[in-house]
Coordinates of C-alpha atoms (C1' of nucleotides) in Angstrom, one line a residue:
Chain A
M1 CA 0.1 0.2 -0.4
G2 CA 1.0 3.7 0.6
V3 CA 0.0 5.2 -2.4
T4 CA -2.4 8.4 -1.7
R5 CA -6.0 7.4 -1.7
S6 CA -7.1 10.4 -4.5
D7 CA -10.2 8.6 -5.0
L8 CA -11.8 9.4 -1.8
F9 CA -11.5 13.5 -2.0
T10 CA -12.8 15.8 -4.1
E11 CA -11.4 17.4 -7.3
K12 CA -10.8 20.6 -5.3
Q13 CA -9.5 19.2 -2.9
N14 CA -6.9 17.0 -5.1
E15 CA -6.3 20.1 -6.5
F16 CA -4.9 22.1 -3.8
S17 CA -3.2 19.8 -2.6
K18 CA -1.0 19.7 -5.5
V19 CA -0.6 22.9 -5.0
A20 CA 0.4 23.7 -1.5
K21 CA 2.6 20.3 -1.9
V22 CA 4.2 22.6 -3.9
F23 CA 5.0 25.3 -1.5
G24 CA 6.2 22.6 1.0
H25 CA 9.6 22.8 0.6
P26 CA 12.1 25.1 1.6
A27 CA 14.0 25.4 -1.9
R28 CA 11.0 26.5 -3.9
L29 CA 9.8 28.9 -1.0
A30 CA 13.6 30.0 -1.6
I31 CA 12.5 29.9 -5.6
L32 CA 9.4 31.9 -5.4
E33 CA 10.9 34.5 -3.1
Y34 CA 13.9 35.0 -5.2
L35 CA 11.8 35.6 -8.3
L36 CA 9.2 37.9 -6.5
K37 CA 12.0 40.4 -5.5
S38 CA 14.3 40.1 -8.8
N39 CA 11.1 39.9 -11.7
S40 CA 12.8 37.3 -13.6
C41 CA 15.8 35.0 -13.2
I42 CA 17.6 32.0 -14.6
C43 CA 19.0 28.8 -13.2
G44 CA 22.6 29.8 -12.4
D45 CA 21.2 32.6 -10.6
L46 CA 19.7 30.2 -8.3
V47 CA 22.3 27.6 -8.2
E48 CA 24.4 30.5 -6.9
E49 CA 22.2 31.9 -4.4
L50 CA 20.4 28.8 -3.0
G51 CA 23.7 26.6 -3.1
L52 CA 22.2 23.7 -4.3
A53 CA 23.5 21.4 -7.1
Q54 CA 22.0 22.4 -10.6
A55 CA 20.4 19.5 -11.4
T56 CA 18.4 20.2 -8.0
I57 CA 17.5 23.3 -8.8
S58 CA 16.3 22.7 -12.1
Q59 CA 14.4 19.9 -10.6
H60 CA 12.2 21.7 -8.5
L61 CA 12.2 24.3 -11.3
K62 CA 10.4 21.8 -13.4
E63 CA 8.1 21.2 -10.4
L64 CA 7.2 25.1 -10.2
K65 CA 6.2 24.3 -13.7
N66 CA 4.6 22.0 -13.7
A67 CA 2.3 23.5 -11.0
E68 CA 2.0 26.3 -13.3
I69 CA 3.5 28.8 -10.9
I70 CA 5.9 30.2 -13.0
K71 CA 6.8 30.4 -16.6
G72 CA 9.7 29.7 -18.7
N73 CA 11.2 32.0 -21.7
I74 CA 13.7 30.3 -23.6
E75 CA 16.2 33.0 -24.4
G76 CA 19.6 31.8 -26.4
T77 CA 21.2 29.2 -24.1
S78 CA 19.2 29.8 -21.1
V79 CA 15.9 30.0 -19.7
C80 CA 14.0 33.1 -18.3
Y81 CA 11.8 32.2 -15.2
C82 CA 9.2 34.4 -13.9
I83 CA 5.8 34.0 -11.6
N84 CA 2.8 33.0 -13.4
E85 CA 0.8 36.0 -12.4
E86 CA -2.8 34.3 -13.3
K87 CA -1.7 31.4 -11.1
W88 CA -0.5 33.0 -8.4
Y89 CA -3.8 35.3 -8.2
E90 CA -5.7 32.2 -8.5
M91 CA -3.9 31.0 -5.3
K92 CA -3.9 33.7 -3.4
M93 CA -7.6 33.6 -4.3
I94 CA -8.3 29.7 -3.2
F95 CA -6.1 30.2 -0.2
N96 CA -8.1 33.1 1.0
E97 CA -11.2 30.9 0.3
L98 CA -10.3 28.1 2.6
F99 CA -9.0 30.4 5.2
D100 CA -12.3 32.6 5.4
R101 CA -14.5 29.7 5.4
Y102 CA -13.4 30.2 9.6
P103 CA -16.4 30.4 11.6
N104 CA -16.6 33.7 13.4
P105 CA -18.1 33.2 16.1
K106 CA -16.7 29.7 16.7
D107 CA -17.8 26.9 19.4
C108 CA -14.9 25.1 19.9
C109 CA -14.9 22.1 22.1
Chain B
M1 CA 21.6 11.7 0.1
G2 CA 18.4 12.7 -0.4
V3 CA 17.6 14.5 2.4
T4 CA 16.2 18.7 2.8
R5 CA 19.1 20.5 3.2
S6 CA 17.0 23.1 5.6
D7 CA 20.4 24.7 6.3
L8 CA 20.7 25.9 3.7
F9 CA 17.2 28.6 3.9
T10 CA 15.5 30.8 6.4
E11 CA 14.2 29.8 9.4
K12 CA 11.2 31.3 7.8
Q13 CA 11.3 29.4 4.6
N14 CA 11.4 26.3 6.4
E15 CA 8.7 27.1 9.0
F16 CA 6.5 27.9 6.1
S17 CA 7.3 25.0 4.2
K18 CA 6.3 22.5 7.4
V19 CA 2.9 24.2 7.2
A20 CA 2.6 24.2 3.8
K21 CA 3.2 20.6 3.8
V22 CA 0.4 19.9 6.0
F23 CA -2.0 20.9 3.4
G24 CA -0.1 19.4 0.9
H25 CA -2.2 16.1 1.3
P26 CA -5.9 15.8 0.2
A27 CA -6.9 13.5 3.4
R28 CA -5.8 16.6 5.5
L29 CA -7.6 19.2 3.5
A30 CA -10.8 17.3 3.9
I31 CA -10.3 16.7 7.4
L32 CA -10.4 20.9 7.9
E33 CA -13.1 21.1 5.7
Y34 CA -14.9 18.5 8.0
L35 CA -14.1 20.7 10.7
L36 CA -14.3 24.0 9.0
K37 CA -18.2 22.7 8.9
S38 CA -18.9 21.3 11.9
N39 CA -17.2 23.1 14.1
S40 CA -15.6 19.7 15.9
C41 CA -15.3 15.8 15.7
I42 CA -13.9 13.1 16.9
C43 CA -12.0 10.6 15.1
G44 CA -14.4 8.0 14.1
D45 CA -16.7 11.0 12.1
L46 CA -13.8 11.2 9.8
V47 CA -13.2 7.6 9.6
E48 CA -16.8 7.6 8.4
E49 CA -16.8 9.9 6.7
L50 CA -13.6 10.2 4.6
G51 CA -13.5 6.5 4.3
L52 CA -9.5 5.9 5.4
A53 CA -8.9 3.1 7.9
Q54 CA -9.2 5.0 11.6
A55 CA -4.6 4.4 11.7
T56 CA -4.2 6.8 8.5
I57 CA -7.1 9.0 9.6
S58 CA -5.4 9.3 13.7
Q59 CA -2.1 9.4 11.8
H60 CA -3.2 12.6 9.6
L61 CA -4.7 14.2 12.8
K62 CA -1.5 14.0 14.4
E63 CA 0.4 15.3 11.7
L64 CA -2.3 18.8 12.0
K65 CA -1.8 18.6 15.4
N66 CA 2.0 18.4 15.4
A67 CA 1.8 22.0 13.0
E68 CA -0.7 23.1 16.4
I69 CA -3.3 24.0 13.0
I70 CA -6.0 21.9 15.3
K71 CA -6.4 21.0 18.9
G72 CA -7.3 18.1 20.1
N73 CA -9.3 17.6 23.4
I74 CA -10.3 14.3 25.6
E75 CA -13.5 13.7 26.1
G76 CA -14.1 10.2 27.7
T77 CA -13.0 7.7 25.7
S78 CA -13.1 10.0 22.5
V79 CA -10.9 13.2 21.4
C80 CA -12.7 16.5 20.7
Y81 CA -10.4 18.0 17.9
C82 CA -11.3 21.4 16.0
I83 CA -9.0 23.9 15.0
N84 CA -6.9 26.3 16.2
E85 CA -7.9 29.6 15.6
E86 CA -4.7 31.2 16.8
K87 CA -2.5 29.2 14.4
W88 CA -5.2 29.4 11.3
Y89 CA -5.4 33.6 11.4
E90 CA -1.4 32.8 11.7
M91 CA -1.5 31.3 8.2
K92 CA -3.9 32.9 6.4
M93 CA -1.5 36.1 7.8
I94 CA 1.5 34.7 6.4
F95 CA 0.5 33.2 2.8
N96 CA -1.3 36.5 2.1
E97 CA 2.3 38.5 2.9
L98 CA 3.9 35.9 0.4
F99 CA 0.9 36.4 -2.4
D100 CA 1.0 40.0 -1.8
R101 CA 4.5 40.3 -2.4
Y102 CA 3.5 40.0 -6.5
P103 CA 5.2 43.3 -7.8
N104 CA 2.2 45.1 -9.7
P105 CA 3.2 46.3 -12.5
K106 CA 5.2 43.6 -13.1
D107 CA 7.3 43.1 -15.8
C108 CA 8.2 40.0 -16.7
C109 CA 10.6 37.8 -19.4
Chain C
dA1 C1' 33.3 22.3 -37.7
dT2 C1' 34.5 22.9 -32.8
dT3 C1' 34.0 25.0 -28.5
dA4 C1' 31.7 27.1 -24.7
dA5 C1' 27.4 27.9 -22.2
dA6 C1' 23.0 26.7 -19.9
dT7 C1' 20.1 23.8 -18.8
dA8 C1' 17.6 19.4 -18.9
dT9 C1' 17.9 14.4 -18.1
dT10 C1' 18.9 10.2 -15.9
dG11 C1' 20.6 6.7 -13.0
dC12 C1' 20.7 6.1 -7.8
dA13 C1' 20.9 6.0 -3.2
dA14 C1' 19.1 7.9 0.6
dT15 C1' 15.3 9.7 3.5
dA16 C1' 10.4 10.4 3.8
dT17 C1' 5.4 9.8 3.5
dT18 C1' 1.2 6.8 2.9
dA19 C1' -1.7 3.4 4.3
dC20 C1' -3.7 -0.3 6.9
dG21 C1' -3.8 -4.3 10.1
dA22 C1' -2.7 -5.5 14.6
dT23 C1' -2.0 -4.1 19.6
dA24 C1' -2.0 -1.6 22.9
dA25 C1' -3.5 2.2 25.9
dA26 C1' -7.7 4.1 28.4
dT27 C1' -12.0 5.5 29.9
dA28 C1' -17.3 4.2 30.2
dA29 C1' -20.3 0.8 30.5
dA30 C1' -22.7 -2.8 32.5
Chain D
dT1 C1' -13.7 -6.7 37.4
dT2 C1' -15.2 -7.5 32.4
dT3 C1' -16.5 -5.8 28.7
dA4 C1' -17.5 -2.3 24.7
dT5 C1' -15.8 2.0 22.9
dT6 C1' -12.1 4.8 21.2
dT7 C1' -8.3 6.5 20.0
dA8 C1' -3.1 5.9 19.4
dT9 C1' 1.3 3.4 18.4
dC10 C1' 3.5 -0.2 16.1
dG11 C1' 5.3 -2.5 12.4
dT12 C1' 5.5 -3.4 7.6
dA13 C1' 5.3 -2.8 2.7
dA14 C1' 4.4 0.3 -1.1
dT15 C1' 5.2 4.6 -3.4
dA16 C1' 7.0 9.8 -3.3
dT17 C1' 10.9 12.9 -2.7
dT18 C1' 15.2 14.5 -2.1
dG19 C1' 19.5 15.4 -3.5
dC20 C1' 23.9 15.2 -6.8
dA21 C1' 26.8 13.1 -10.3
dA22 C1' 27.3 12.3 -14.9
dT23 C1' 25.6 12.7 -19.4
dA24 C1' 22.7 14.1 -23.0
dT25 C1' 20.6 18.5 -25.1
dT26 C1' 20.2 23.2 -27.1
dT27 C1' 21.8 27.2 -28.7
dA28 C1' 25.7 30.8 -29.2
dA29 C1' 30.4 32.4 -30.2
dT30 C1' 34.6 31.2 -32.4

DNA sequence: ATTAAATATTGCAATATTACGATAAATAAA
DNA sequence: TTTATTTATCGTAATATTGCAATATTTAAT
């Protein structure tokens, strides 16, 4: 066993968790924060900045791209990465939708 | 190797990713959503509701509790779980802090 | 055409996560 | 005290993730 039972959950729950999982690694957060302050960068910048191996950075970039959180534009031999604006706002929205569902006043045990 | 290089990242990044990781499984989202609508519940409710084994639910509850996202109060033979209000608002805040860091107007590649 | 530069992919080892049956622990009810 | 109820923990198997060296791929420059 040991395989996530996606069949038991809603499409929304599976989608949300997939996005959240991308935030669930400090290297990917560091990449996003670097992109937030620099607007765009190439893989090599991140290798220098973060101190992880090039292959590792590339892998994290791939996951961020798969989740559509970032976009990559080929520019010569390098790839210029930046945050995907649409997805960013969509994420902001769905996270807030969740956070705002907390009942107020609450009545806890 | 294969062990996360927490030493390379900031305390904030490591903490944030730890919280995000908890959101990164549909079962835990389902648990939180159930708690949001019912205000409180016991482990058995979730076993029925979600269809995962009791041991599995208990494990997910443990992770949610470790992350301080939920609290558990012993009531007889059962444990009443509910959302930790303080942590909930704290999470809302730190996620929004991240999302709001997106530069506008942006200048992408 | 060669060489250089940048990124992606492959292959592998280490570690972490997920799931569940079995069992333990703790309290309530009889 | 015995039994029932509820949750936690243990043990284990399957799967997923992380990291990096080595290599492949792609385009630019010479």
